[in-house]
Amino acid sequence: MEAYLLEFANLLLRWLHVIAAIAWIGESVYFVMLDRSLRAPTSEESKKRGVFGEMWAVHGGGFYHNQKYLTNPAELPDDLHWSFWKSYTTWLSGFALFALLYMTKPTFYLANPNSPWEWAASMSGTEANIAAILFLIAGWVVYNELCKRISPNMDRDGILSVAVAIMMVLVAYLSVHIFSGRAAFLITGAVMATSMSANVFFWIIPGQRRMVADLKAGRTPNPLDGKRGTQRSVHNTYFTLPVVLLMLSNHYSFTYNSPYAWIIMTLFIFAGALIRQYFVLLHTGQNKLGYPVAGVLLILVIGWLAAPAQKTAGSDVSAEAAVTLQQVQGIMDARCIQCHAVSPEGYGFTTAPVGMLLDSEDQTLLHAAEVKKVVQNHYMPLGNITQMTEEERELIEAWSGTAD
Ligand code: HEC
């Protein structure tokens, strides 16, 4: 019952998270498009009112005429539309999902017993949880300091973007070494997503509140508030594509189980940013195909890096006698039933995860295709916690999946 309730909460939170993220990213993409599509106002009247740029659009059976003022609209209505709850809801539901799925079972979802770093390999569950939280906070602090120190007046944003790119390489490298592969991808995505939401919370919205207060009091707003809001929004837009990929990656074990996991992660981040750059420029009327082409080239490199290794002829088990169901069950008994049994004994599960039972030949036979898949792509045993050998994996792979 408890497992069922957890699963139900998981589904609801995920629903909320995906919907909020679609709404947030959709709005963010829309405003970047709007901002980049602005053209100088044509009518004398608009110019006189201080309009900075405008865009006409047709949508939903009507015509829209957007006009942007920088810090000087003559008057502000009281019912200004603000954008922040979509961002906060996305972050809060994402963190809740992370807490529910990963932090309740940190020893095999977060920890990385195979880490080459002794201190990381020996982390307890609680330590892994604390490490994950600290990692998120540190990611934001470092990113924020880079912005404040390198380009406080928004005049060195080019150098800043190089620094943020280097930071992301480091985040990818560290996360893969500290956390289990799947968690590493998720946590790197969460570092970016946390910075995105924190940009909204700590800079964009407070800056806009100051601007509105100044205008209402008849003062001239500090233009740096507006420029900083734009700087952070621009960062957010380059983060969106990579973040979504990193969040989805945990369904694709070929990404995070690769020995090149941190390089794959880095290349995905750069590919996403390059592809986003194409659309950002396209809205200003520039069709720079070099960016998406470079992005696709990086993705091809990823495809090549992540491809499963070809077997050498000598290790081909299938050439020997056919693998029997009994042999396979022996492996299940040794490596899988600690979790996949009616009453699992170990690792804190009270029922079999996702209802997957592997504690009898009948059950194993029933799930043959899934078993072969998750063993071959190293998804199972989770974090190889029961230390399945490569030889055992090859046997399962060579098994016909039938009883004879
Ligand atoms: C430490 C506990 C643990 C061990 C050991 C373990 N599993 Fe799992 N298994 C899980 C959990 C938890 C899930 C649920 C999926 C998830 O959370 O990623 C799962 C899911 C699965 C699934 C479903 C995958 C899917 O896509 O939904 C299969 C198949 C599976 N395991 C097979 C195996 C096999 C085969 C072994 C042994 C080689 C094994 N597991 C060992 C915990 C374990």
Coordinates of C-alpha atoms in Angstrom, one line a residue, residues 32-39 55 238 274-292:
V32 CA 12.8 35.8 -25.9
M33 CA 11.1 35.6 -29.4
L34 CA 9.2 38.8 -28.7
D35 CA 12.3 40.6 -27.4
R36 CA 14.4 39.6 -30.4
S37 CA 11.6 40.3 -32.9
L38 CA 11.1 43.9 -31.8
R39 CA 11.4 46.5 -34.5
M55 CA 5.9 43.6 -32.8
Y238 CA 20.4 28.9 -23.1
L274 CA 24.1 26.1 -29.7
I275 CA 20.7 25.0 -31.1
R276 CA 19.0 27.5 -28.9
Q277 CA 21.3 30.2 -30.2
Y278 CA 20.1 29.5 -33.7
F279 CA 16.6 30.3 -32.8
V280 CA 17.5 33.4 -30.7
L281 CA 19.3 34.8 -33.8
L282 CA 16.6 33.7 -36.1
H283 CA 14.2 36.0 -34.3
T284 CA 16.4 38.9 -35.0
G285 CA 16.3 38.0 -38.7
Q286 CA 19.7 36.2 -38.9
N287 CA 19.7 32.7 -40.3
K288 CA 23.0 31.3 -38.9
L289 CA 22.9 27.6 -39.8
G290 CA 26.4 27.1 -38.4
Y291 CA 25.0 26.9 -34.9
P292 CA 22.6 24.0 -35.3

